Amino acid sequence: MFDSNQTSTAISRTGISRRRFAQGMAATPFALGAAAKGFRATRAQDKVKLVLLTHWGTQEQKEPLDAILAEYTAANPNVEIEHQTVAFDELLNRISTGQLGGDAPDIYHFYNLWLPDFAASELLSTPPEDVNADITASYAEGTVGGASFNGQAWGYPTEVNDYQLIYNKTMFQEAGIEAPPSTFAELREHAKALTKGSGDNLTQAGIMFLQGWDSGVVHPWTSLLWSNGGQYVADDYSAALFNEQPGIDTLQLQADIISDGSAILSLLEDADFESGRAAMTIMANWWGATLRASDLGIENVGVAPIPHGDGGTSTAVQYEWLWGVSNVSQNAEAAWAFLKWLNGPRDGAADASSPMGDFLTSALNAIPGRTSDQAAHTDVLGDPFVKPFVDAFASARSEPIIPGAQEIKTALQTQIESVWFGQKDAAEALNQAAEEANRILKEKMGS
Amino acid sequence: MGAMTATDRAIVRPGREHTRRRVNRRVLAGYGFVMPAVILLVFFALGPFLFTIWVSIHSWNMLTPVAEMPFEGLTNYRYLVNDDPLFRETFGNTIYFAVGNVGVSVVLALGVALILNGQVKLRAFWRAAFFMPYVTAPVAIAIVWRNILDSNWGMLNGLLDRVGLPQQPFLDSLEQAMPSVIGVAIWHGVGYYMIIFLAGLQAIPHDLYEAARLDGAGAWKLFWSITLPLLRPTLLFVIVVNTLASLQVFDLPFVLTDGGPVNETNTLVMYMYDTAFRFLRMGRATAMAVMLFAVIFVMTMIQLRLLREKE
């Protein structure tokens, strides 16, 4: 049992006052903490520890990447790498809480739409000159643009995705249509010709528009907008431009197809395309894994460029992920050295794949952003389903990396859907979305 | 006043000193026992609450240190009230959900409780059957119901088709989405409120009914004059608890519709979540939380005032 008298006696014997004793007791945890920190710092001088945060948490994804990390640490015994993973939905929260709690990982793998917020909050370290030069020289212009904000590339692009028209070959054959639509007019005509039934008895829709998911709504629409000669936002981010005439015409095209009874509005989970209820849709390359696993059969799926409007040229939206280094990392130099190795050709051979290229193509079935990786993996990327997506990168443009991008995208999704559901006309909806976007841009640019 | 010297201390009567020490120790022990609860309350309830209010008058994206949050005053509140149509829409949706859910589920739960409080065959089975949905996780329920209500493939439409009725769009319809979500919420919660009503009904003395029957009271009179007045505290509890839960609804619409179509089922807490964790506007999201707290507080006070026992 604790005896306060004994303690008092012990204190008086040592000549320490009660106040001093209490102060000492209160300071003990801090002193121990400081000592522990000093101990870690001492160890850190011996070995550099890098903490890596990704959303590749499944066994099929984590194990191959861990093997690559082990390859690096074996060649660099002074480096230790800890690979932390969280689900995609939790990634942004983990980054923000880690930053606030002083437990930030050294290296992040993140969605490029978050770049403006990260850059504005000084979350990321600027790449050193050699890394910057490597990024600029080794990736397509659109891909470098997707990893840049305010003219600065912030990290190594990894997985890149773009959108194309995906169609059911058998349905096209049955309808006697020889080629996929290449213009807006053909898109509407083909959708009509491919539709079977109507209303409650619709058994086959000409085209599936994804609803209820911001990227599923906005990315295909933006691809059509750009292919109609329109713009999303001004180059200086001062105002939204998607509500100009090309945007209104693009949304009107979708509204017309819906009012023709040729479209089905579907959630991604509804699997309407995979189960043969829709003949066309506009979707990203990563969806190929789902199509391969479906009863539809990947050989029955065709891929074609985004149809264009009068005077426009087919332009796909692309988005990407990138590696960045935390601005508060104590080991930023080691982190960039590791990332340069991870994303550079093996053994310095210019035509060899990078370790990251190997990982992306084998473990994720994804398209690597580095052009030398794309050339080194033609066996995988030459697949009939994948190749059109790879080819489209030559003219693809990055999803606008603008301040408040996520918020603007959500506002635009809501307004596009309001037209699909007949609540508003195209001009009214896009003007409302633009008003919201301009307010967000003004706020973010002003802050 | 000067400090006591050692001599002064020696001449203080030992009995009084001893009593004072005992009292001090008892006081300290009391504080010691209360302290863990106080610490938990401060760290996990009062602290976060005060921090929420503090953040709501700042602009913060959770990526910059708390100490560097720019002060905004009441800007977040003014924006939500004057300039944010989605806040008004989601607030309206939340009230719609709460009124629908509380209104129907209270009446339904009371009705089921009245039936199952009488002599019914397989009474225990029916009670368990009604309670069963409540013990299932709302997310699991939402996933199952999303499939049942699917406009293209759903079981319910298959059933309607078989009996010759027209198929319905349910969750894909601007008009039917919210009623569908409310329907699922009622199905989920009615068993729980039924059990509470059953407990309330069984606490009513049986001799009151016998006396009333001797005076010629019918079933309706018994319900109106005995059951309902004596069930008032239970009714109050059910309405208050159900209202609190309804105003904070998140999981069911999040999984069933993700707020769609076109924000028709987007609730205030879902919008708060998006604002905080997708748009990184923590100041605005916490302002919503404070406003929701105020609404819940006022509504609970009104309900307590209206339904409390008359003195």
PDB file of C-alpha atoms in Angstrom, chain A residues 4-5 89-90 92-93 95-97 99-100 117-118 120-121 123 200 211-212 214 264-265 267 269-272 275 277 406-407 410 414 417-418 421 423 432 436 439-440 443-444, chain B residues 21 25 60-66 79 83-86 146 150-153 166-168 172-174 256-258 260-264 271 273-274 276-281 284:
ATOM      1  CA  SER A   4       2.195   9.041   2.149  1.00  0.00           C
ATOM      2  CA  ASN A   5       3.936   9.460   5.513  1.00  0.00           C
ATOM      3  CA  ASP A  89     -11.232   5.633 -48.589  1.00  0.00           C
ATOM      4  CA  GLU A  90      -8.977   6.178 -45.580  1.00  0.00           C
ATOM      5  CA  LEU A  92      -6.538  11.081 -47.237  1.00  0.00           C
ATOM      6  CA  ASN A  93      -7.552  10.837 -43.564  1.00  0.00           C
ATOM      7  CA  ILE A  95      -2.257  11.487 -44.493  1.00  0.00           C
ATOM      8  CA  SER A  96      -3.909  14.394 -42.669  1.00  0.00           C
ATOM      9  CA  THR A  97      -3.912  12.743 -39.238  1.00  0.00           C
ATOM     10  CA  GLN A  99       0.654  15.178 -40.601  1.00  0.00           C
ATOM     11  CA  LEU A 100      -1.171  16.639 -37.602  1.00  0.00           C
ATOM     12  CA  ASP A 117      -4.442  21.069 -51.312  1.00  0.00           C
ATOM     13  CA  PHE A 118      -1.179  19.292 -50.524  1.00  0.00           C
ATOM     14  CA  ALA A 120      -0.981  24.831 -50.709  1.00  0.00           C
ATOM     15  CA  SER A 121      -0.498  23.295 -47.245  1.00  0.00           C
ATOM     16  CA  LEU A 123       2.757  19.091 -47.233  1.00  0.00           C
ATOM     17  CA  ASP A 200     -40.181  -0.941 -67.975  1.00  0.00           C
ATOM     18  CA  GLN A 211     -24.560   7.765 -61.956  1.00  0.00           C
ATOM     19  CA  GLY A 212     -23.963   8.298 -58.232  1.00  0.00           C
ATOM     20  CA  ASP A 214     -18.372  11.673 -59.166  1.00  0.00           C
ATOM     21  CA  ILE A 264     -29.700   3.374 -68.888  1.00  0.00           C
ATOM     22  CA  LEU A 265     -28.538   5.255 -65.776  1.00  0.00           C
ATOM     23  CA  LEU A 267     -24.569   2.471 -60.591  1.00  0.00           C
ATOM     24  CA  GLU A 269     -22.258  -2.067 -58.901  1.00  0.00           C
ATOM     25  CA  ASP A 270     -25.337  -2.734 -61.059  1.00  0.00           C
ATOM     26  CA  ALA A 271     -23.116  -4.414 -63.659  1.00  0.00           C
ATOM     27  CA  ASP A 272     -25.499  -3.477 -66.474  1.00  0.00           C
ATOM     28  CA  SER A 275     -24.416  -8.516 -67.892  1.00  0.00           C
ATOM     29  CA  ARG A 277     -27.982  -4.856 -70.686  1.00  0.00           C
ATOM     30  CA  GLN A 406     -12.910  17.539 -55.626  1.00  0.00           C
ATOM     31  CA  GLU A 407     -15.570  19.994 -54.518  1.00  0.00           C
ATOM     32  CA  THR A 410     -18.964  16.919 -56.927  1.00  0.00           C
ATOM     33  CA  THR A 414     -24.898  16.875 -59.127  1.00  0.00           C
ATOM     34  CA  GLU A 417     -27.357  14.284 -62.958  1.00  0.00           C
ATOM     35  CA  SER A 418     -30.081  16.878 -62.456  1.00  0.00           C
ATOM     36  CA  PHE A 421     -33.228  13.219 -64.316  1.00  0.00           C
ATOM     37  CA  GLN A 423     -34.904  18.521 -63.205  1.00  0.00           C
ATOM     38  CA  GLN A 432     -25.266  26.743 -61.535  1.00  0.00           C
ATOM     39  CA  GLU A 436     -20.397  27.168 -57.507  1.00  0.00           C
ATOM     40  CA  ARG A 439     -16.952  30.669 -55.792  1.00  0.00           C
ATOM     41  CA  ILE A 440     -14.724  27.735 -54.780  1.00  0.00           C
ATOM     42  CA  GLU A 443     -11.986  31.163 -52.115  1.00  0.00           C
ATOM     43  CA  LYS A 444      -9.123  28.757 -52.724  1.00  0.00           C
TER      44      LYS A 444
ATOM     45  CA  ARG B  21      -6.198  15.455   8.111  1.00  0.00           C
ATOM     46  CA  ARG B  25      -7.843  12.600   3.036  1.00  0.00           C
ATOM     47  CA  TRP B  60      -8.877  24.519 -41.463  1.00  0.00           C
ATOM     48  CA  ASN B  61      -8.053  21.773 -43.971  1.00  0.00           C
ATOM     49  CA  MET B  62      -6.535  19.306 -41.471  1.00  0.00           C
ATOM     50  CA  LEU B  63      -3.221  19.433 -43.320  1.00  0.00           C
ATOM     51  CA  THR B  64      -1.850  22.514 -41.607  1.00  0.00           C
ATOM     52  CA  PRO B  65      -1.128  22.722 -37.845  1.00  0.00           C
ATOM     53  CA  VAL B  66      -4.047  23.654 -35.593  1.00  0.00           C
ATOM     54  CA  TYR B  79     -22.136  30.878 -45.467  1.00  0.00           C
ATOM     55  CA  ASP B  83     -25.102  30.966 -49.407  1.00  0.00           C
ATOM     56  CA  ASP B  84     -25.124  27.178 -49.346  1.00  0.00           C
ATOM     57  CA  PRO B  85     -28.141  25.670 -51.114  1.00  0.00           C
ATOM     58  CA  LEU B  86     -26.883  22.139 -50.475  1.00  0.00           C
ATOM     59  CA  ARG B 146     -30.076  -2.149 -52.095  1.00  0.00           C
ATOM     60  CA  ASP B 150     -32.709  -2.468 -57.385  1.00  0.00           C
ATOM     61  CA  SER B 151     -34.851  -1.053 -60.161  1.00  0.00           C
ATOM     62  CA  ASN B 152     -33.558  -3.497 -62.779  1.00  0.00           C
ATOM     63  CA  TRP B 153     -32.773  -6.678 -60.929  1.00  0.00           C
ATOM     64  CA  PRO B 166     -45.905  -2.146 -62.698  1.00  0.00           C
ATOM     65  CA  GLN B 167     -42.241  -2.165 -61.769  1.00  0.00           C
ATOM     66  CA  GLN B 168     -40.988   0.736 -59.662  1.00  0.00           C
ATOM     67  CA  ASP B 172     -33.345   5.427 -58.809  1.00  0.00           C
ATOM     68  CA  SER B 173     -36.286   7.781 -58.619  1.00  0.00           C
ATOM     69  CA  LEU B 174     -36.302  11.357 -57.362  1.00  0.00           C
ATOM     70  CA  LEU B 256     -28.191   2.506 -49.991  1.00  0.00           C
ATOM     71  CA  THR B 257     -27.917   5.528 -52.290  1.00  0.00           C
ATOM     72  CA  ASP B 258     -24.803   7.531 -51.371  1.00  0.00           C
ATOM     73  CA  GLY B 260     -28.471  10.156 -54.741  1.00  0.00           C
ATOM     74  CA  PRO B 261     -30.180  10.521 -57.037  1.00  0.00           C
ATOM     75  CA  VAL B 262     -29.318  14.221 -57.360  1.00  0.00           C
ATOM     76  CA  ASN B 263     -28.920  14.670 -53.585  1.00  0.00           C
ATOM     77  CA  GLU B 264     -32.495  13.540 -52.903  1.00  0.00           C
ATOM     78  CA  TYR B 271     -22.865  16.364 -46.271  1.00  0.00           C
ATOM     79  CA  TYR B 273     -18.741  14.019 -43.801  1.00  0.00           C
ATOM     80  CA  ASP B 274     -18.113  15.079 -47.409  1.00  0.00           C
ATOM     81  CA  ALA B 276     -14.820  17.471 -43.742  1.00  0.00           C
ATOM     82  CA  PHE B 277     -13.136  14.466 -45.287  1.00  0.00           C
ATOM     83  CA  ARG B 278     -13.523  14.899 -49.051  1.00  0.00           C
ATOM     84  CA  PHE B 279     -13.443  18.680 -49.405  1.00  0.00           C
ATOM     85  CA  LEU B 280     -11.122  19.194 -46.407  1.00  0.00           C
ATOM     86  CA  ARG B 281     -13.220  22.068 -45.052  1.00  0.00           C
ATOM     87  CA  ARG B 284     -17.431  24.521 -42.290  1.00  0.00           C
TER      88      ARG B 284
END
